[in-house]
PDB file of C-alpha atoms in Angstrom:
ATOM      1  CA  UNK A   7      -4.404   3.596 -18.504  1.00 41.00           C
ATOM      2  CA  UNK A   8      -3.020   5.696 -15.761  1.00 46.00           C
ATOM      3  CA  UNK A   9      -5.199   8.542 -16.112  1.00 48.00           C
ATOM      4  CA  UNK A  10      -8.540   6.403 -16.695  1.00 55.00           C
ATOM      5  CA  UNK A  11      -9.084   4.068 -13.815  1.00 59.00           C
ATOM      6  CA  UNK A  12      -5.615   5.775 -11.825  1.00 58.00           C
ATOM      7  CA  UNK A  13      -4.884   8.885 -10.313  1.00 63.00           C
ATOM      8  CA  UNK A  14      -1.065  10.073  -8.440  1.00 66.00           C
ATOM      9  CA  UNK A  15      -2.316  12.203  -5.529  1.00 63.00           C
ATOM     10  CA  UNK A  16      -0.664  15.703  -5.636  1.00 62.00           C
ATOM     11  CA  UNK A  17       0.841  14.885  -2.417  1.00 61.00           C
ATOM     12  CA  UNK A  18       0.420  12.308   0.214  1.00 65.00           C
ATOM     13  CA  UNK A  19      -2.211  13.012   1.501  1.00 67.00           C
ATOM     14  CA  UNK A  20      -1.539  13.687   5.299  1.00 68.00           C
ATOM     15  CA  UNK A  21       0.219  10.358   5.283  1.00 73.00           C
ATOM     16  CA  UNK A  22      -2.439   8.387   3.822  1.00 89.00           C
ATOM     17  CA  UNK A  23      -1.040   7.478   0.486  1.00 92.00           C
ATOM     18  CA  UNK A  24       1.936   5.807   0.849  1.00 94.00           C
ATOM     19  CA  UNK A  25       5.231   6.272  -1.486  1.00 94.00           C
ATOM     20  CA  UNK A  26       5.022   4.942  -4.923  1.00 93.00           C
ATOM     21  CA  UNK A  27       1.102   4.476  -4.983  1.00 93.00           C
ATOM     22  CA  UNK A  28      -1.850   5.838  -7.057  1.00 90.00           C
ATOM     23  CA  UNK A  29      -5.099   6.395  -6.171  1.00 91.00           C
ATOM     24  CA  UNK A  30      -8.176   4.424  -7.558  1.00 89.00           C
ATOM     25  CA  UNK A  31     -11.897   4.762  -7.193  1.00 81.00           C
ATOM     26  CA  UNK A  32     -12.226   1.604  -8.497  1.00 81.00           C
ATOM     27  CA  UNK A  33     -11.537  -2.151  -6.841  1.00 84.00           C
ATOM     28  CA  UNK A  34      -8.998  -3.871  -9.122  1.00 76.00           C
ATOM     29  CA  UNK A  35      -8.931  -7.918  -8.716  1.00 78.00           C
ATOM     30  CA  UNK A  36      -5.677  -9.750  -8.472  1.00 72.00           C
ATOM     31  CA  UNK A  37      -5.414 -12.942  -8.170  1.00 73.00           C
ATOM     32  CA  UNK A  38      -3.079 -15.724  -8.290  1.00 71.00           C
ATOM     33  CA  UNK A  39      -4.956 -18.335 -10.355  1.00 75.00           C
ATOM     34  CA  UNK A  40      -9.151 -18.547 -10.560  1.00 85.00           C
ATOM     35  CA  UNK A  41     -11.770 -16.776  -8.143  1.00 90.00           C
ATOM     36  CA  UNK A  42     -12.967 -19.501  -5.867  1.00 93.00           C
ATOM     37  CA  UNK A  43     -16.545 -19.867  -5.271  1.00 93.00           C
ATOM     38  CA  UNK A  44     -18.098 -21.412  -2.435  1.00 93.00           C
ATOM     39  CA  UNK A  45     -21.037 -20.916  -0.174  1.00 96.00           C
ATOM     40  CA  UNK A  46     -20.333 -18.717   2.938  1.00 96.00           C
ATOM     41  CA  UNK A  47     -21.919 -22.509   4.787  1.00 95.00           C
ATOM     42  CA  UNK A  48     -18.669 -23.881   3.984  1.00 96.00           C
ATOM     43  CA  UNK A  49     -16.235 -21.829   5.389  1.00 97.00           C
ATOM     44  CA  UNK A  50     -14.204 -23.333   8.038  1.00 98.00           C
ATOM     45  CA  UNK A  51     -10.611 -21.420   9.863  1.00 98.00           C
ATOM     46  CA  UNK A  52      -8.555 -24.376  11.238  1.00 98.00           C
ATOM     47  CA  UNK A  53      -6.602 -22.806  13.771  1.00 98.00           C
ATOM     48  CA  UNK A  54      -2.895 -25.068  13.857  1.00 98.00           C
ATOM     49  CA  UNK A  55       0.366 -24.958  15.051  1.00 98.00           C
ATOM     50  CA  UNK A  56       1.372 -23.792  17.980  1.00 98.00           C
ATOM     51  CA  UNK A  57      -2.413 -23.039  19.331  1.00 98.00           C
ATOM     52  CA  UNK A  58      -4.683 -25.536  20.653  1.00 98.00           C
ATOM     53  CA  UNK A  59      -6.451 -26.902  17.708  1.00 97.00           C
ATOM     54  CA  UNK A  60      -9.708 -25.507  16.765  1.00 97.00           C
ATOM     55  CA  UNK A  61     -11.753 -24.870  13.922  1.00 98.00           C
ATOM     56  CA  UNK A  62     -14.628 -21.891  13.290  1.00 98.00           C
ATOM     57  CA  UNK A  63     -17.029 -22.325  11.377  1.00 98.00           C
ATOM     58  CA  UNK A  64     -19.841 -20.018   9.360  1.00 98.00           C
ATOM     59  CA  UNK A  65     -21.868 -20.090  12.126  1.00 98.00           C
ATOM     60  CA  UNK A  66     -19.375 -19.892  15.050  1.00 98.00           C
ATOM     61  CA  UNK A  67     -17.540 -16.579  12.999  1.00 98.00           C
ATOM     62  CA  UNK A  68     -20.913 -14.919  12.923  1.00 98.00           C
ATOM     63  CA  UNK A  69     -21.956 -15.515  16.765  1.00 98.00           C
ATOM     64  CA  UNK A  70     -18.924 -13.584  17.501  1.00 98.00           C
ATOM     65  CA  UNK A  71     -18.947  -9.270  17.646  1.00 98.00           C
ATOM     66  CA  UNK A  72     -19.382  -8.039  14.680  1.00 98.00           C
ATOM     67  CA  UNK A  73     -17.546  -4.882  13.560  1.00 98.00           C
ATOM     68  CA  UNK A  74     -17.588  -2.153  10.306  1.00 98.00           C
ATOM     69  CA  UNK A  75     -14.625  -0.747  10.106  1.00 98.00           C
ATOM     70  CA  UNK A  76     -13.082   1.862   7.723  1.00 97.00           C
ATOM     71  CA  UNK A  77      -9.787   2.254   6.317  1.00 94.00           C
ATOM     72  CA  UNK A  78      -7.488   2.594   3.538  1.00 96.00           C
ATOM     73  CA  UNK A  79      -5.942  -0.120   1.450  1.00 96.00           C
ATOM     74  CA  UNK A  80      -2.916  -0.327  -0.706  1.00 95.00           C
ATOM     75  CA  UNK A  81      -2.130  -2.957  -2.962  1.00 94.00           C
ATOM     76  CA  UNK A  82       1.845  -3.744  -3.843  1.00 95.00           C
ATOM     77  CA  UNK A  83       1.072  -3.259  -7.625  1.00 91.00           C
ATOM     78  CA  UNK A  84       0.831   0.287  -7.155  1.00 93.00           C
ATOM     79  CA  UNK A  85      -2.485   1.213  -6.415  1.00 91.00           C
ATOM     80  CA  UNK A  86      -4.318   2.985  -3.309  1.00 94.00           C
ATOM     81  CA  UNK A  87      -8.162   2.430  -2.694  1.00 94.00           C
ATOM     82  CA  UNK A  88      -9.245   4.958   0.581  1.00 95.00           C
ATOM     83  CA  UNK A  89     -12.362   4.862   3.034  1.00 95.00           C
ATOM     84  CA  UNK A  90     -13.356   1.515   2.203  1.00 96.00           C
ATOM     85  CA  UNK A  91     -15.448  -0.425   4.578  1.00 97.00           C
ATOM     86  CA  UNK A  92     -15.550  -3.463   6.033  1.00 98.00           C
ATOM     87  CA  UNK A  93     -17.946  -6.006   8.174  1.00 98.00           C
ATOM     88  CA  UNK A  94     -16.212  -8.853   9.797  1.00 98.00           C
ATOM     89  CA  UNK A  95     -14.633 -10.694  12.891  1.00 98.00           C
ATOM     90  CA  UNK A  96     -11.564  -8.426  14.529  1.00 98.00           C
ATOM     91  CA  UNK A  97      -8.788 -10.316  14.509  1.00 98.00           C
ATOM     92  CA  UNK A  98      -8.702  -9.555  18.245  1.00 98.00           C
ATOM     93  CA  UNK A  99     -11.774 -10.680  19.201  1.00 98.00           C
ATOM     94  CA  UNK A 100     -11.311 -14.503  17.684  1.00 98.00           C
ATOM     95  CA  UNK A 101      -7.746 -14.505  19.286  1.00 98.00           C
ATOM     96  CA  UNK A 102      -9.950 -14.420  22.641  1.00 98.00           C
ATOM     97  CA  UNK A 103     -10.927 -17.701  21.944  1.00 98.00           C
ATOM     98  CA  UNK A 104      -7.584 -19.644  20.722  1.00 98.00           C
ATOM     99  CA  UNK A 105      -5.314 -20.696  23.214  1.00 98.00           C
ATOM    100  CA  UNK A 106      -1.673 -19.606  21.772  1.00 98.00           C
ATOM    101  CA  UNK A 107       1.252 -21.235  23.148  1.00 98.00           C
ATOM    102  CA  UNK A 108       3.890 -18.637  23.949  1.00 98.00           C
ATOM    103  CA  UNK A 109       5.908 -19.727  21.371  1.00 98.00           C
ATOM    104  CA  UNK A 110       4.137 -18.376  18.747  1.00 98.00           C
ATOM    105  CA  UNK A 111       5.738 -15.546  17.024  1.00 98.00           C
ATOM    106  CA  UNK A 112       4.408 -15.497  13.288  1.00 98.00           C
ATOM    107  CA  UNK A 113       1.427 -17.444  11.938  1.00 98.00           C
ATOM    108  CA  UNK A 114       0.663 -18.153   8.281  1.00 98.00           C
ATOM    109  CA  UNK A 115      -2.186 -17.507   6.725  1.00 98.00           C
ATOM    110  CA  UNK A 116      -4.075 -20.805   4.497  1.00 98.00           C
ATOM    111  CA  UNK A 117      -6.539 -20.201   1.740  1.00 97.00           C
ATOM    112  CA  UNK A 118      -8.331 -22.327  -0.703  1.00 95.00           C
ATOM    113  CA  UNK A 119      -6.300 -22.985  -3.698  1.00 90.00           C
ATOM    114  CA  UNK A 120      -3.184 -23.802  -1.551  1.00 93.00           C
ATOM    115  CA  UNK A 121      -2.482 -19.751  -1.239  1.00 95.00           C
ATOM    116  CA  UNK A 122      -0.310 -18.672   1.881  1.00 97.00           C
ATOM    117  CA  UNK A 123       1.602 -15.616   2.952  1.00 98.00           C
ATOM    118  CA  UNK A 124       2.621 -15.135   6.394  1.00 98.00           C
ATOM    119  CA  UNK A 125       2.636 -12.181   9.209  1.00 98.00           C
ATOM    120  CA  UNK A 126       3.707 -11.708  12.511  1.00 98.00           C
ATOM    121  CA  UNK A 127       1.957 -12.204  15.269  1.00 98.00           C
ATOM    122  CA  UNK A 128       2.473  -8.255  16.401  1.00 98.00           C
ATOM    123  CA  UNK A 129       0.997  -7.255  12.431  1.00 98.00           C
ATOM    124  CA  UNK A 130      -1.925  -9.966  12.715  1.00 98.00           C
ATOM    125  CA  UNK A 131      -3.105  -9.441  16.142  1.00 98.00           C
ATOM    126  CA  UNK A 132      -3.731  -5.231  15.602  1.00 98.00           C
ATOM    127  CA  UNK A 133      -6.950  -4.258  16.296  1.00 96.00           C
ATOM    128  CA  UNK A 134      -7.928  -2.977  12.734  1.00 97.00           C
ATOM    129  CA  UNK A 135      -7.947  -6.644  11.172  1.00 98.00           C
ATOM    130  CA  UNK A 136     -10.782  -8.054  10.947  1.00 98.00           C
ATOM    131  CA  UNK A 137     -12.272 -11.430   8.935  1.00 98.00           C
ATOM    132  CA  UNK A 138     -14.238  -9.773   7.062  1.00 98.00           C
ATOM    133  CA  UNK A 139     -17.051 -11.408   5.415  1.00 98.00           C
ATOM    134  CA  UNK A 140     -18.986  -7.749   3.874  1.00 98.00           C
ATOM    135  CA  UNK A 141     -17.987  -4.997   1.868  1.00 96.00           C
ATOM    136  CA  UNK A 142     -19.162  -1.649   1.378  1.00 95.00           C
ATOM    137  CA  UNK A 143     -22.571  -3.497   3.021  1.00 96.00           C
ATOM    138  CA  UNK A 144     -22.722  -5.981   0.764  1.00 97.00           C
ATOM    139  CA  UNK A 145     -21.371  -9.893   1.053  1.00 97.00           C
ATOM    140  CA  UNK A 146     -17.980 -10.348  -0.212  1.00 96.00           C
ATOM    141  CA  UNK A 147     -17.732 -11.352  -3.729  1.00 96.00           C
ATOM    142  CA  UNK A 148     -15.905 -14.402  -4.449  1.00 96.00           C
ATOM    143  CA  UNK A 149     -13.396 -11.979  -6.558  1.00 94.00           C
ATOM    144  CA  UNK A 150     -12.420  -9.833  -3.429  1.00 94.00           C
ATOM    145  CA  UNK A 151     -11.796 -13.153  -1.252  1.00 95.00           C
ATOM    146  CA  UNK A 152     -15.498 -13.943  -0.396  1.00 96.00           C
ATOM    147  CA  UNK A 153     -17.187 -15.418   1.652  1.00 98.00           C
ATOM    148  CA  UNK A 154     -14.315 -14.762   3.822  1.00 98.00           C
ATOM    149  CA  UNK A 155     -10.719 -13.046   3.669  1.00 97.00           C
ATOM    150  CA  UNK A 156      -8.451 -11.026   6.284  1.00 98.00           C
ATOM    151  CA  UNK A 157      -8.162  -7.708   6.171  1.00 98.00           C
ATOM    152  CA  UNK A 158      -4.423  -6.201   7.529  1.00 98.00           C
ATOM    153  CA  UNK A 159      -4.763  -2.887   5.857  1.00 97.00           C
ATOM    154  CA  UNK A 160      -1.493  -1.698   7.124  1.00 97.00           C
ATOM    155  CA  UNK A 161       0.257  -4.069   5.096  1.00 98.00           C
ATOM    156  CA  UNK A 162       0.374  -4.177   1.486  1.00 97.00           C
ATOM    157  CA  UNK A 163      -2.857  -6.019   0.094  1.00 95.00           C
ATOM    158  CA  UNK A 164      -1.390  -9.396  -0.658  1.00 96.00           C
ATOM    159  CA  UNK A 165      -1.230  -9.884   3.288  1.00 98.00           C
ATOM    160  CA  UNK A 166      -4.761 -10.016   3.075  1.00 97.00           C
ATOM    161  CA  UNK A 167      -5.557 -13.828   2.383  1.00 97.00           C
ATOM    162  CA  UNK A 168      -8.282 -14.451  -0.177  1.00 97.00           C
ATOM    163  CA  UNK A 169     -10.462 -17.901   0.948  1.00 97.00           C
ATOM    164  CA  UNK A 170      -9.283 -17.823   4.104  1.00 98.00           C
ATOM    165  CA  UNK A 171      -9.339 -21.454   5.613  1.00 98.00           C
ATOM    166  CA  UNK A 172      -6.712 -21.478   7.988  1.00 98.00           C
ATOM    167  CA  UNK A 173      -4.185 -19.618  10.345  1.00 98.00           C
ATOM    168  CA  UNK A 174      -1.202 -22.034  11.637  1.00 98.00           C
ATOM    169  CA  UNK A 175       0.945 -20.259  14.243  1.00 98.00           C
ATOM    170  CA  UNK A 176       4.889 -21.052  14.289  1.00 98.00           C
ATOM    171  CA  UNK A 177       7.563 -19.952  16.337  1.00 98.00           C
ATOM    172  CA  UNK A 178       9.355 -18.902  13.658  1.00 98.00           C
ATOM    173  CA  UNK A 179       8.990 -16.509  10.215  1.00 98.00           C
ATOM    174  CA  UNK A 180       8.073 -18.354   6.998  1.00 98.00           C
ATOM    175  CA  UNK A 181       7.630 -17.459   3.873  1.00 98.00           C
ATOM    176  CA  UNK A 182       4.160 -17.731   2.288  1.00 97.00           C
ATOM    177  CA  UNK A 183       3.810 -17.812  -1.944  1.00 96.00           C
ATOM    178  CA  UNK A 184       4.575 -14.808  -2.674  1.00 95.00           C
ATOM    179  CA  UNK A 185       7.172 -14.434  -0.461  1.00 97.00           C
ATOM    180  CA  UNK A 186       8.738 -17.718  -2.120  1.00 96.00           C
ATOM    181  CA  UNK A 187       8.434 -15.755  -4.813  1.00 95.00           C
ATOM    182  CA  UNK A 188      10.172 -12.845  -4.557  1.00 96.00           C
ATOM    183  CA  UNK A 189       8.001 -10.582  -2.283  1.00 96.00           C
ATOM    184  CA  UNK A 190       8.930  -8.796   0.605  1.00 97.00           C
ATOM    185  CA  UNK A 191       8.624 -11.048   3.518  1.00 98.00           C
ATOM    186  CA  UNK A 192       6.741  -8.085   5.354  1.00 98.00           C
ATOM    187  CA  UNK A 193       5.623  -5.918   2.723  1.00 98.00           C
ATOM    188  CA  UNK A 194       5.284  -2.345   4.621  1.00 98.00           C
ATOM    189  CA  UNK A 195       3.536   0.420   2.099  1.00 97.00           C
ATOM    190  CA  UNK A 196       5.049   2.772   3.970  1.00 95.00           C
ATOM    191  CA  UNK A 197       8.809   2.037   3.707  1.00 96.00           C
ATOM    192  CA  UNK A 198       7.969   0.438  -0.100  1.00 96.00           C
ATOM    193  CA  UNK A 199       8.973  -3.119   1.058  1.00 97.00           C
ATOM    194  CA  UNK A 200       7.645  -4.746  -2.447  1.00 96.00           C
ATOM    195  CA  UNK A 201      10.243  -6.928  -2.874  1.00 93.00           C
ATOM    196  CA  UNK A 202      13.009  -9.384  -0.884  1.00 90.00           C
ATOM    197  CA  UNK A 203      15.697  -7.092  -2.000  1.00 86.00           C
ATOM    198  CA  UNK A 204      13.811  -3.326  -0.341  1.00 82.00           C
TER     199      UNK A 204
END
């Protein structure tokens, strides 16, 4: 199986392959539970917590910049996917429209399903995450999170919420499913932070 759809890099690749990882040219889907399928019309991000309350729709995500961004993404199971691309909101640029209380310090990400995982607000606000609603030029399939998912690809891949439907900001870490689970509650490729015990 390794050698088929995987591939270990002879080296790291001027520090883009993180420890632990293998290369693939494919797009491997993993999911907690079913694919949901929707139409991009009803997505809605309900912006909670410690933020004046809000909510984004379809149409309000897409009247926003648009940006296509490239980048590298690694997924805790093992596997590296590079220059993959990506058409979405930055994370930055719909920040400029919520009103944070100062509080905030982590926010948690909400899908649909009932999926969370959480970040903090220094790993979610970089500049390189984006909503992204495209990939690769096309729409998002349902199995890669469409119509809409986060991107953080600094973080292992799970920190990238499927379905996205929410982000609630807290003053305090949380952890999300996975991270109930036994996951790291940051999950760092580079320092191999898979689990609650690295």
């Amino acid at each position: 199986m390794l050698g088929k759809f995987f591939k270990k890099p002879a080296d790291d690749m001027g520090g883009r392959v993180p420890p632990g990882q293998s290369l693939t040219a494919r797009f491997p889907v993993l999911t907690y539970g079913p694919a949901q399928h929707y139409d991009a019309a009803e997505v809605v991000v309900r912006i909670t917590g410690l933020a004046g309350e809000k909510t984004f729709t379809w149409a309000d995500l897409l009247a926003l910049p648009q940006a296509t961004l490239t980048y590298d993404i690694h997924c805790v199971t093992h596997w590296s996917k590079l220059d993959t691309e990506w058409t979405g909101v930055r994370v930055t640029d719909l920040m400029e429209h919520i009103q944070l209380d100062p509080a905030a310090t982590y926010v948690m990400q909400h899908s649909v399903g009932g999926y969370t995982t959480n970040l903090s607000l220094a790993d979610f606000t970089r500049p390189e995450n984006l909503l992204a609603h495209t990939f690769n030029g096309e729409p998002l399939t349902a199995e890669h999170g469409g119509p809409l998912r986060l991107v953080v690809p600094h973080l292992y891949f799970w920190k990238s919420a499927k379905w996205l439907t929410g982000l609630e900001f807290m003053a305090a870490d949380q952890p999300g499913f996975w991270e109930k689970n036994g996951y790291h509650m940051r999950g760092d490729p580079w320092a191999e932070q898979r689990y609650d015990d690295d």
